[in-house]
Every structure is written in structure tokens, then in C-alpha cells.
PDB file of C-alpha atoms in Angstrom:
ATOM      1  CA  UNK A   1      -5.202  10.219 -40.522  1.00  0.00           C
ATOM      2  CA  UNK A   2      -6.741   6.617 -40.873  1.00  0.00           C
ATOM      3  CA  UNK A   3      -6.614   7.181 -44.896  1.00  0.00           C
ATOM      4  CA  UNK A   4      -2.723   6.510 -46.632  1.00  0.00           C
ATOM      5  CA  UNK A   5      -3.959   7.733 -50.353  1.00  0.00           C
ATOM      6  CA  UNK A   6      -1.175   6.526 -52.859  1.00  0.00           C
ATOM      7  CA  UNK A   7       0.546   8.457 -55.029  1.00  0.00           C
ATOM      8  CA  UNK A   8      -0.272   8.544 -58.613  1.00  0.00           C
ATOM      9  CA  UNK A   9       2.002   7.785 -61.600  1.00  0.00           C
ATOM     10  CA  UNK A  10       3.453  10.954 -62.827  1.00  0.00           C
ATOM     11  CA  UNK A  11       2.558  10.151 -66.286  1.00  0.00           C
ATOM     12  CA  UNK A  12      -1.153  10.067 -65.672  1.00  0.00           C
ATOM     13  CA  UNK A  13      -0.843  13.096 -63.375  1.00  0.00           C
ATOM     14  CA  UNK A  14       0.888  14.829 -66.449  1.00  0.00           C
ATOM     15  CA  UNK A  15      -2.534  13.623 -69.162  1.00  0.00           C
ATOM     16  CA  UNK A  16      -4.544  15.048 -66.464  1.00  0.00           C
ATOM     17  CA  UNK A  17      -2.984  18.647 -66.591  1.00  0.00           C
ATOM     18  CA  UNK A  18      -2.140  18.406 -70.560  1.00  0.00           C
ATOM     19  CA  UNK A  19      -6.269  17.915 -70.458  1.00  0.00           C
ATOM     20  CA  UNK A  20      -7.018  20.862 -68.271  1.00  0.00           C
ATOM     21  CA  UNK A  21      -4.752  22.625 -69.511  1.00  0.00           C
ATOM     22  CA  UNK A  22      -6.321  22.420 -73.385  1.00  0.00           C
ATOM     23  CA  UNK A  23      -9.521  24.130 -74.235  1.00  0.00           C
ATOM     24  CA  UNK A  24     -10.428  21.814 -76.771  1.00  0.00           C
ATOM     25  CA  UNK A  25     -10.510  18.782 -74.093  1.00  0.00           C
ATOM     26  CA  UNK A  26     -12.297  20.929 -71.711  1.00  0.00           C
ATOM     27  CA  UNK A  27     -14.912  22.150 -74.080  1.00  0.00           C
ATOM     28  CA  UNK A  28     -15.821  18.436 -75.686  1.00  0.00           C
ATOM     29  CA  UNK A  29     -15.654  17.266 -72.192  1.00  0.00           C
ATOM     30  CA  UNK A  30     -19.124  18.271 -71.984  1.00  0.00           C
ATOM     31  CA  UNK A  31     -19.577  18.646 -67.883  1.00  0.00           C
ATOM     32  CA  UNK A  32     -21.400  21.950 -66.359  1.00  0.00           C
ATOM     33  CA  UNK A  33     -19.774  22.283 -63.658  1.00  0.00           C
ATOM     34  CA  UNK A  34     -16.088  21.651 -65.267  1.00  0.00           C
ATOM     35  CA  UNK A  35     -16.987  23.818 -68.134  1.00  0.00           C
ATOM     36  CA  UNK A  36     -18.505  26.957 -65.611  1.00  0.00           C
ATOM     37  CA  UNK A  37     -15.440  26.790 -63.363  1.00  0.00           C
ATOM     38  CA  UNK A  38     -14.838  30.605 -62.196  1.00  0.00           C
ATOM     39  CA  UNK A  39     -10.658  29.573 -61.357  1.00  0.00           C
ATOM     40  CA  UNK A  40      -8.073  27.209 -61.498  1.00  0.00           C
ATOM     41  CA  UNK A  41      -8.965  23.444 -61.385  1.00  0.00           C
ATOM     42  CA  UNK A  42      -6.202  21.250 -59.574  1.00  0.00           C
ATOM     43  CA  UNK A  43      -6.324  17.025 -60.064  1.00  0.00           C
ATOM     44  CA  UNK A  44      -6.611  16.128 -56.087  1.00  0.00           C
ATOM     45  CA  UNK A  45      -7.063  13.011 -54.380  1.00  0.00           C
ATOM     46  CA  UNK A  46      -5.840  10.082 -56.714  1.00  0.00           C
ATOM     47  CA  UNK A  47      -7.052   6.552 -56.584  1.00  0.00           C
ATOM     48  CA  UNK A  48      -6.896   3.760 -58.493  1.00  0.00           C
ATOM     49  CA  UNK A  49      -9.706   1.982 -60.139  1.00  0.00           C
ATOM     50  CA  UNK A  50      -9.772  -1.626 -60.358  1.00  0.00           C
ATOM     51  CA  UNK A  51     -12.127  -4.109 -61.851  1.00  0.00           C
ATOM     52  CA  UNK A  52     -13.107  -7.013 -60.354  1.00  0.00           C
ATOM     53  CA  UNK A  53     -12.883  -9.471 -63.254  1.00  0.00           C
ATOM     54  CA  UNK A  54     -14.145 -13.046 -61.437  1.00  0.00           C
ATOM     55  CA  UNK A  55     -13.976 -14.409 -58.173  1.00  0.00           C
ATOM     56  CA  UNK A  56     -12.093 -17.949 -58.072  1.00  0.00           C
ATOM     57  CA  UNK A  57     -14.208 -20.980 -56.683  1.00  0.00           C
ATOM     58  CA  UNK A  58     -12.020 -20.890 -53.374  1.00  0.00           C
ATOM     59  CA  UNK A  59     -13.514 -16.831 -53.311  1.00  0.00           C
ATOM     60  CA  UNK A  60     -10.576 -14.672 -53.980  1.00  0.00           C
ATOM     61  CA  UNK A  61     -11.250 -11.608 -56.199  1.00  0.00           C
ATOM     62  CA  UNK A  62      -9.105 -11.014 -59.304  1.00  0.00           C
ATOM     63  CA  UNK A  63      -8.942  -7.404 -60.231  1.00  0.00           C
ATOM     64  CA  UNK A  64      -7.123  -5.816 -62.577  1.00  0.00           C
ATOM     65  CA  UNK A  65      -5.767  -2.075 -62.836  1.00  0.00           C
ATOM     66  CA  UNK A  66      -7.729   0.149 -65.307  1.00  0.00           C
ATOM     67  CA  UNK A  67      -7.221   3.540 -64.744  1.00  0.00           C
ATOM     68  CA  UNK A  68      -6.299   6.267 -61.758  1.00  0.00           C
ATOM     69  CA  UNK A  69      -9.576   8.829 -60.821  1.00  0.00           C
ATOM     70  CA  UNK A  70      -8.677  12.092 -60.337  1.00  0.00           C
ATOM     71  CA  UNK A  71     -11.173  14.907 -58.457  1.00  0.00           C
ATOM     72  CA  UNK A  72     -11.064  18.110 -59.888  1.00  0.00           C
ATOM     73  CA  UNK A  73     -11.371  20.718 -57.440  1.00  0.00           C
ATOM     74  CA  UNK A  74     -11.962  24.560 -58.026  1.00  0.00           C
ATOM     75  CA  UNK A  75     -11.359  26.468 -54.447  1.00  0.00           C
ATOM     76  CA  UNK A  76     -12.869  24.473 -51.777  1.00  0.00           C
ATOM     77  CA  UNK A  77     -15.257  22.166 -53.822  1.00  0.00           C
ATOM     78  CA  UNK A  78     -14.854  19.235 -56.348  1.00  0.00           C
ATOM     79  CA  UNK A  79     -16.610  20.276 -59.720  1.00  0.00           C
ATOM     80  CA  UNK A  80     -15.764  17.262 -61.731  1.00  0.00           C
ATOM     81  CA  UNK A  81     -13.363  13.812 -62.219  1.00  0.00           C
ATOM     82  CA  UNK A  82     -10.915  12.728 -64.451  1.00  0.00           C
ATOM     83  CA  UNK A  83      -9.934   9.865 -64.916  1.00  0.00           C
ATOM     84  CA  UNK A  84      -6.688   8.202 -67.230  1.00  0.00           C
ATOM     85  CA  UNK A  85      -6.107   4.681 -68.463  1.00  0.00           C
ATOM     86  CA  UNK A  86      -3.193   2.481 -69.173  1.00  0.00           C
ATOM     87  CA  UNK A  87      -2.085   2.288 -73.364  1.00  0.00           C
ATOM     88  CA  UNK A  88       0.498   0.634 -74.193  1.00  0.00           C
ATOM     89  CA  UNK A  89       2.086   3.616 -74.843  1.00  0.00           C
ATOM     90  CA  UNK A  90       1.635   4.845 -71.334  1.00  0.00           C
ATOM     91  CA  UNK A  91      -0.806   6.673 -69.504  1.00  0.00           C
ATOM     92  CA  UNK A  92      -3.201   8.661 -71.540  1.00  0.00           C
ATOM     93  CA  UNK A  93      -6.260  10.886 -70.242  1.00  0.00           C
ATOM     94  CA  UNK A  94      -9.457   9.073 -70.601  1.00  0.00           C
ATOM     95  CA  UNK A  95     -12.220  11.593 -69.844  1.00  0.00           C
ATOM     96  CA  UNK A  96     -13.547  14.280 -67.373  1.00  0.00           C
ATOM     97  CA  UNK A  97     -17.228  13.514 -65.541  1.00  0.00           C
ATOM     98  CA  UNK A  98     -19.423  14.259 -63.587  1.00  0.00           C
ATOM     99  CA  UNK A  99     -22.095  13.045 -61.713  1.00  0.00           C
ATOM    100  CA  UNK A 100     -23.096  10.913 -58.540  1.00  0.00           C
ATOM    101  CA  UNK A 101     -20.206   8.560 -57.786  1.00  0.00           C
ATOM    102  CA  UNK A 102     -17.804  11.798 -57.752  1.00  0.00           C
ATOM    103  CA  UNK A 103     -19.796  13.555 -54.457  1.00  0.00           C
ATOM    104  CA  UNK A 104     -20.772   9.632 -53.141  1.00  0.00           C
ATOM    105  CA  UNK A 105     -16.733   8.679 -53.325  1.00  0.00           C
ATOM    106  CA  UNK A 106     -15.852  11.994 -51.295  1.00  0.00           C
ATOM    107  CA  UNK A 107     -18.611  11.321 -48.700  1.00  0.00           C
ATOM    108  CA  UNK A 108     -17.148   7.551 -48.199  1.00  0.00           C
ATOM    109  CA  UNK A 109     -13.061   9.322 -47.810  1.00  0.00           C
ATOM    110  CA  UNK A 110     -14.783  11.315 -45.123  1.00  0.00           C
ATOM    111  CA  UNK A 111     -16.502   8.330 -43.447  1.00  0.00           C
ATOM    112  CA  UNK A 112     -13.492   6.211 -43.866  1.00  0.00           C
ATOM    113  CA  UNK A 113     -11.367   8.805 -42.185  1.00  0.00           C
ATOM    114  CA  UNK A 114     -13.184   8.084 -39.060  1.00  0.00           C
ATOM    115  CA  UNK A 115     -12.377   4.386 -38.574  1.00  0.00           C
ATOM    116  CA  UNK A 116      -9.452   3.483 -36.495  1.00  0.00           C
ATOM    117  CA  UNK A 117      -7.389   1.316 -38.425  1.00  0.00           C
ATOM    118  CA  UNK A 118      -5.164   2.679 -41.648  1.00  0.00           C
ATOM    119  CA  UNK A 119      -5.986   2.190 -44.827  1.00  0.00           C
ATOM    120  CA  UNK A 120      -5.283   2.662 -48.966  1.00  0.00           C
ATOM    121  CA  UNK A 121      -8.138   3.826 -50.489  1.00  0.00           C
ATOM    122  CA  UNK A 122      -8.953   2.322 -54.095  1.00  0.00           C
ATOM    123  CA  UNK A 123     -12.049   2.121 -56.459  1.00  0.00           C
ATOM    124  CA  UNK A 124     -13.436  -0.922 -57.155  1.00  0.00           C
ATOM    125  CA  UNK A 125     -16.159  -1.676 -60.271  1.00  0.00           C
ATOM    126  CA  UNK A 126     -18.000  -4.629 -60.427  1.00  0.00           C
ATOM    127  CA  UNK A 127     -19.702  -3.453 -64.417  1.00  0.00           C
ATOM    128  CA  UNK A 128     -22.136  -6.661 -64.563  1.00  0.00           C
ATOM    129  CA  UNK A 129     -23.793  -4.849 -61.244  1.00  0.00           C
ATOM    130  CA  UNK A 130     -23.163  -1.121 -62.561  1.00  0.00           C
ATOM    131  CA  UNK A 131     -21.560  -0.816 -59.415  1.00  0.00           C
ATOM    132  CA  UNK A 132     -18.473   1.196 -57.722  1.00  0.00           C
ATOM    133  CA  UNK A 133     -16.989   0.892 -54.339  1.00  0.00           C
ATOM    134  CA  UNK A 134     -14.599   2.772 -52.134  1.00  0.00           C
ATOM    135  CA  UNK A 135     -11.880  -0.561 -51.595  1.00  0.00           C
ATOM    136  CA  UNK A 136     -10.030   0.205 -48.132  1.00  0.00           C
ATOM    137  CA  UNK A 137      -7.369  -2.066 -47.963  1.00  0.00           C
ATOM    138  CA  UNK A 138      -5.664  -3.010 -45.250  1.00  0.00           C
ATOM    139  CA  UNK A 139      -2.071  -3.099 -46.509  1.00  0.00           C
ATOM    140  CA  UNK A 140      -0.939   0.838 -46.849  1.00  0.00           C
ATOM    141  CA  UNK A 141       2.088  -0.522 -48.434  1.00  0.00           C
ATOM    142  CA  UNK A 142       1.133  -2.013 -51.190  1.00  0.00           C
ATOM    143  CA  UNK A 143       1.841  -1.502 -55.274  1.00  0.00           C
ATOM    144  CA  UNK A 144      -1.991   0.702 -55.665  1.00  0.00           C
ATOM    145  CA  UNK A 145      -1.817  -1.104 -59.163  1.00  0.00           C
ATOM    146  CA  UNK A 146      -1.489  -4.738 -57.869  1.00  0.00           C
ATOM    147  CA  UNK A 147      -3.311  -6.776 -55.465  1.00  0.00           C
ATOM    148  CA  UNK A 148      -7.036  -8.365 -54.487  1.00  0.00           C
ATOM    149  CA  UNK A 149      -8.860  -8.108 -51.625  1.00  0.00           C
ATOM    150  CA  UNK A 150      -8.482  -9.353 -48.815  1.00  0.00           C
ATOM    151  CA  UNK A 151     -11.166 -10.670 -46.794  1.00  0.00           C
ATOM    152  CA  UNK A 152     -10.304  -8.325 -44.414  1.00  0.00           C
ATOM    153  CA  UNK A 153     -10.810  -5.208 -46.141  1.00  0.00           C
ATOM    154  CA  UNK A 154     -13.466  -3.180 -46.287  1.00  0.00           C
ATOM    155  CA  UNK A 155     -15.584  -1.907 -49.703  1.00  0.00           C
ATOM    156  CA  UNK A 156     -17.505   0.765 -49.002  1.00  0.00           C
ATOM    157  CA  UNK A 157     -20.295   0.607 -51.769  1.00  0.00           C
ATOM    158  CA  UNK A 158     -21.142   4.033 -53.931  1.00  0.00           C
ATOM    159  CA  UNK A 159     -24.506   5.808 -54.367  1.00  0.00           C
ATOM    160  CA  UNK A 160     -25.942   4.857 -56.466  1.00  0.00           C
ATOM    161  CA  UNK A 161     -26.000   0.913 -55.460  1.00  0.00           C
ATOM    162  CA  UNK A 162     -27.787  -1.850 -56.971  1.00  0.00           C
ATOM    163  CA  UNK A 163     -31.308  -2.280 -55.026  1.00  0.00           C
ATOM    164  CA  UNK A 164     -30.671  -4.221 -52.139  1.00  0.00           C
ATOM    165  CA  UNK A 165     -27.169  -2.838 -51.251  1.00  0.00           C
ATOM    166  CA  UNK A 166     -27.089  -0.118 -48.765  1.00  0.00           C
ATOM    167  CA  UNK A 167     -24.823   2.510 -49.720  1.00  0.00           C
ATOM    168  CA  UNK A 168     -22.582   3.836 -47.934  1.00  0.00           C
ATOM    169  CA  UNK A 169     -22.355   1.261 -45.158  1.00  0.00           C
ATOM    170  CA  UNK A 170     -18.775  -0.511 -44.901  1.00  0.00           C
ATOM    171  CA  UNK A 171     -18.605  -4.283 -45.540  1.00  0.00           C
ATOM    172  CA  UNK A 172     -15.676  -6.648 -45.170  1.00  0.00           C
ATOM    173  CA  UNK A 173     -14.752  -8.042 -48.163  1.00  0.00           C
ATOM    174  CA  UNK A 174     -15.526 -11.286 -47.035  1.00  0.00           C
ATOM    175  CA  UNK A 175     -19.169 -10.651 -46.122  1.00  0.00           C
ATOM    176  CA  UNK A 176     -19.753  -8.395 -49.265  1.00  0.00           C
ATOM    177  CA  UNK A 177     -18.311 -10.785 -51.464  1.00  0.00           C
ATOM    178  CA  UNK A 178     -20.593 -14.008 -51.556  1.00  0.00           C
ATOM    179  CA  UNK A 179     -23.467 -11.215 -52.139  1.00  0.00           C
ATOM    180  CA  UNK A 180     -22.289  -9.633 -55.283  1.00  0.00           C
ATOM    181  CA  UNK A 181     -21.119 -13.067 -56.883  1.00  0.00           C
ATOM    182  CA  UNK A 182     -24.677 -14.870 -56.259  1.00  0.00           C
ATOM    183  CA  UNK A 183     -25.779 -11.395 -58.035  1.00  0.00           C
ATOM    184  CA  UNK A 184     -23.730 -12.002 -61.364  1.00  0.00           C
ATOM    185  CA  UNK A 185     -24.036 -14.561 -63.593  1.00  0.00           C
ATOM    186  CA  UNK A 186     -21.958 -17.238 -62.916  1.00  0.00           C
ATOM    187  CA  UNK A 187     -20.179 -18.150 -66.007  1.00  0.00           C
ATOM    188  CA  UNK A 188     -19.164 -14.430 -65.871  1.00  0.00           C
ATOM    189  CA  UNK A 189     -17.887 -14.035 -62.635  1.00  0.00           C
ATOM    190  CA  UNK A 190     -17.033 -17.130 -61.199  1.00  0.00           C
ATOM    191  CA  UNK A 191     -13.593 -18.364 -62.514  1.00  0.00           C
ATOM    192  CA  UNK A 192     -12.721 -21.879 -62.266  1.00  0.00           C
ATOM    193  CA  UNK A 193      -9.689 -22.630 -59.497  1.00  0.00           C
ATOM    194  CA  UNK A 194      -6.802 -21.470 -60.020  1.00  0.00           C
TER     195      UNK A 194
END
């Protein structure tokens, strides 16, 4: 298996469960298909969602942690996300969701499970494009909550895209890149050197 998903912090596992497990959360969460489950709903699949905050004049990415995506599954299909966020008191629950990105993000694990190389699988929102990609990168090592990417790796981008980016079609970062920063306003995205 080409995919190495990384493990979660307990502590946002745990907000995940305390949510699911309390009908108050579930009930204001306001999503059909979490709300119509017929069985137990299990967090599956973890991944970390970064934001890419600027990308340096020399084209590096700075990203930042802001939360770990769960999919909710309810026998043998995902009904819903959750997703928590760093406090600093810890990791809290966020929210539970539904919608497109939650069937386009399984779609791109299946895709990705076909390539040949090895790979950590993160999310990665660019918000000035309302846009979220799968982020394969290329070192299954690495601290999930640290990092940029590397030219190397691959962002897979989510349905639905911003016109003019195919979804679903793996770029390398490098190639990918250049596009979304000439898409953003500068003075937002483009950082001065480092």
C-alpha cells in the first residue's frame, strides 16, 4: 500500500468520540446523513489539514497545521467528516460536515493508492482560491503537523476546483504551484524572502 496515513493525536481522536458520542453535538451538527445514521459511526482515516499561508519569493510554501479531518463511516460507507482544531488548551472538536470534498477526498486516497511510490497523505487549503487538495508527500516519516511541500510532491486538487483546475488530476508541487500563486493576490500570498 502506496498510502502511509499518519496517526492522529489521541487528544483529537478523543473530541471526535466525546462529539459522537453526545446527542446534543450530533443533533446541532445539522448533517442528513450524520443525523439518519441507522448504526455506529467510527472516526476513520485521519489527515491533517494544512493551510498554505504564502509562498516565499524563492517559491517554497509555508503552511501551517490547523486541524486533523476525520471520515465518519457507518458500515461500509462514509456519511459525514469531522474535523478538530488546535486551542491552546489542546485539541478540541471543531465540527461535523458534509458535502463534496468528503466523497472527492476518498476518490483521490483511492487514486493515490495506485501510484507506485509511498506517500503521507495530508489536506491542503489554499482559502483565497476556496480550494482543498489531497497533499501526497513524499517523506512517510515526517511530523504530519510540520513541514511544506516539496517540489516533489504531489497535490491532488478536490472537486470542486476553481475553474481552470482539473480535479482530480495529480500535479507536482512544483508545477501546481506557480499556478495557484499567479491566481492569488500577491500581497496575500507572496511573502517576501525569508
Amino acid at each position: 500500500m502506496p498510502l502511509r496515513a499518519p496517526q492522529a493525536p489521541a487528544p483529537a481522536l478523543r473530541s471526535v468520540l466525546t462529539a459522537l458520542s453526545s446527542p446534543t453535538a450530533v443533533r446541532e451538527a445539522r448533517t442528513p446523513a450524520l443525523l439518519g445514521a441507522q448504526g455506529p459511526v467510527t472516526p476513520e482515516l485521519p489527515l491533517p489539514v494544512h493551510v498554505l499561508d504564502r509562498v516565499t519569493a524563492d517559491g517554497v510554501a509555508a503552511t501551517r497545521l490547523a486541524g486533523w479531518r476525520f471520515h465518519l463511516r457507518c458500515g461500509d460507507r462514509t456519511v459525514a467528516a469531522a474535523e478538530t482544531r488546535l486551542t491552546p488548551d489542546g485539541w478540541t472538536f471543531s465540527h461535523f460536515f458534509e458535502g463534496p470534498y468528503v466523497a472527492s477526498t476518498e476518490r483521490a486516497l483511492r487514486q493515490a493508492e495506485s501510484v507506485t511510490q509511498s506517500y503521507q497523505p495530508r489536506l491542503l487549503s489554499v482559502p483565497e482560491l476556496y480550494m482543498l487538495t489531497l497533499w501526497l508527500h513524499g517523506d512517510c516519516a515526517a511530523d504530519p503537523a510540520s513541514g511544506h511541500p516539496a517540489a516533489t510532491d504531489l497535490l491532488v486538487p478536490l472537486a470542486p476546483a476553481p475553474p481552470g483546475i482539473a480535479a482530480h488530476r495529480p500535479h507536482r508541487v512544483a508545477e501546481l504551484l506557480p499556478v495557484l500563486t499567479d491566481r492569488v493576490t500577491p500581497t496575500r500570498l507572496l511573502g517576501s524572502p525569508a
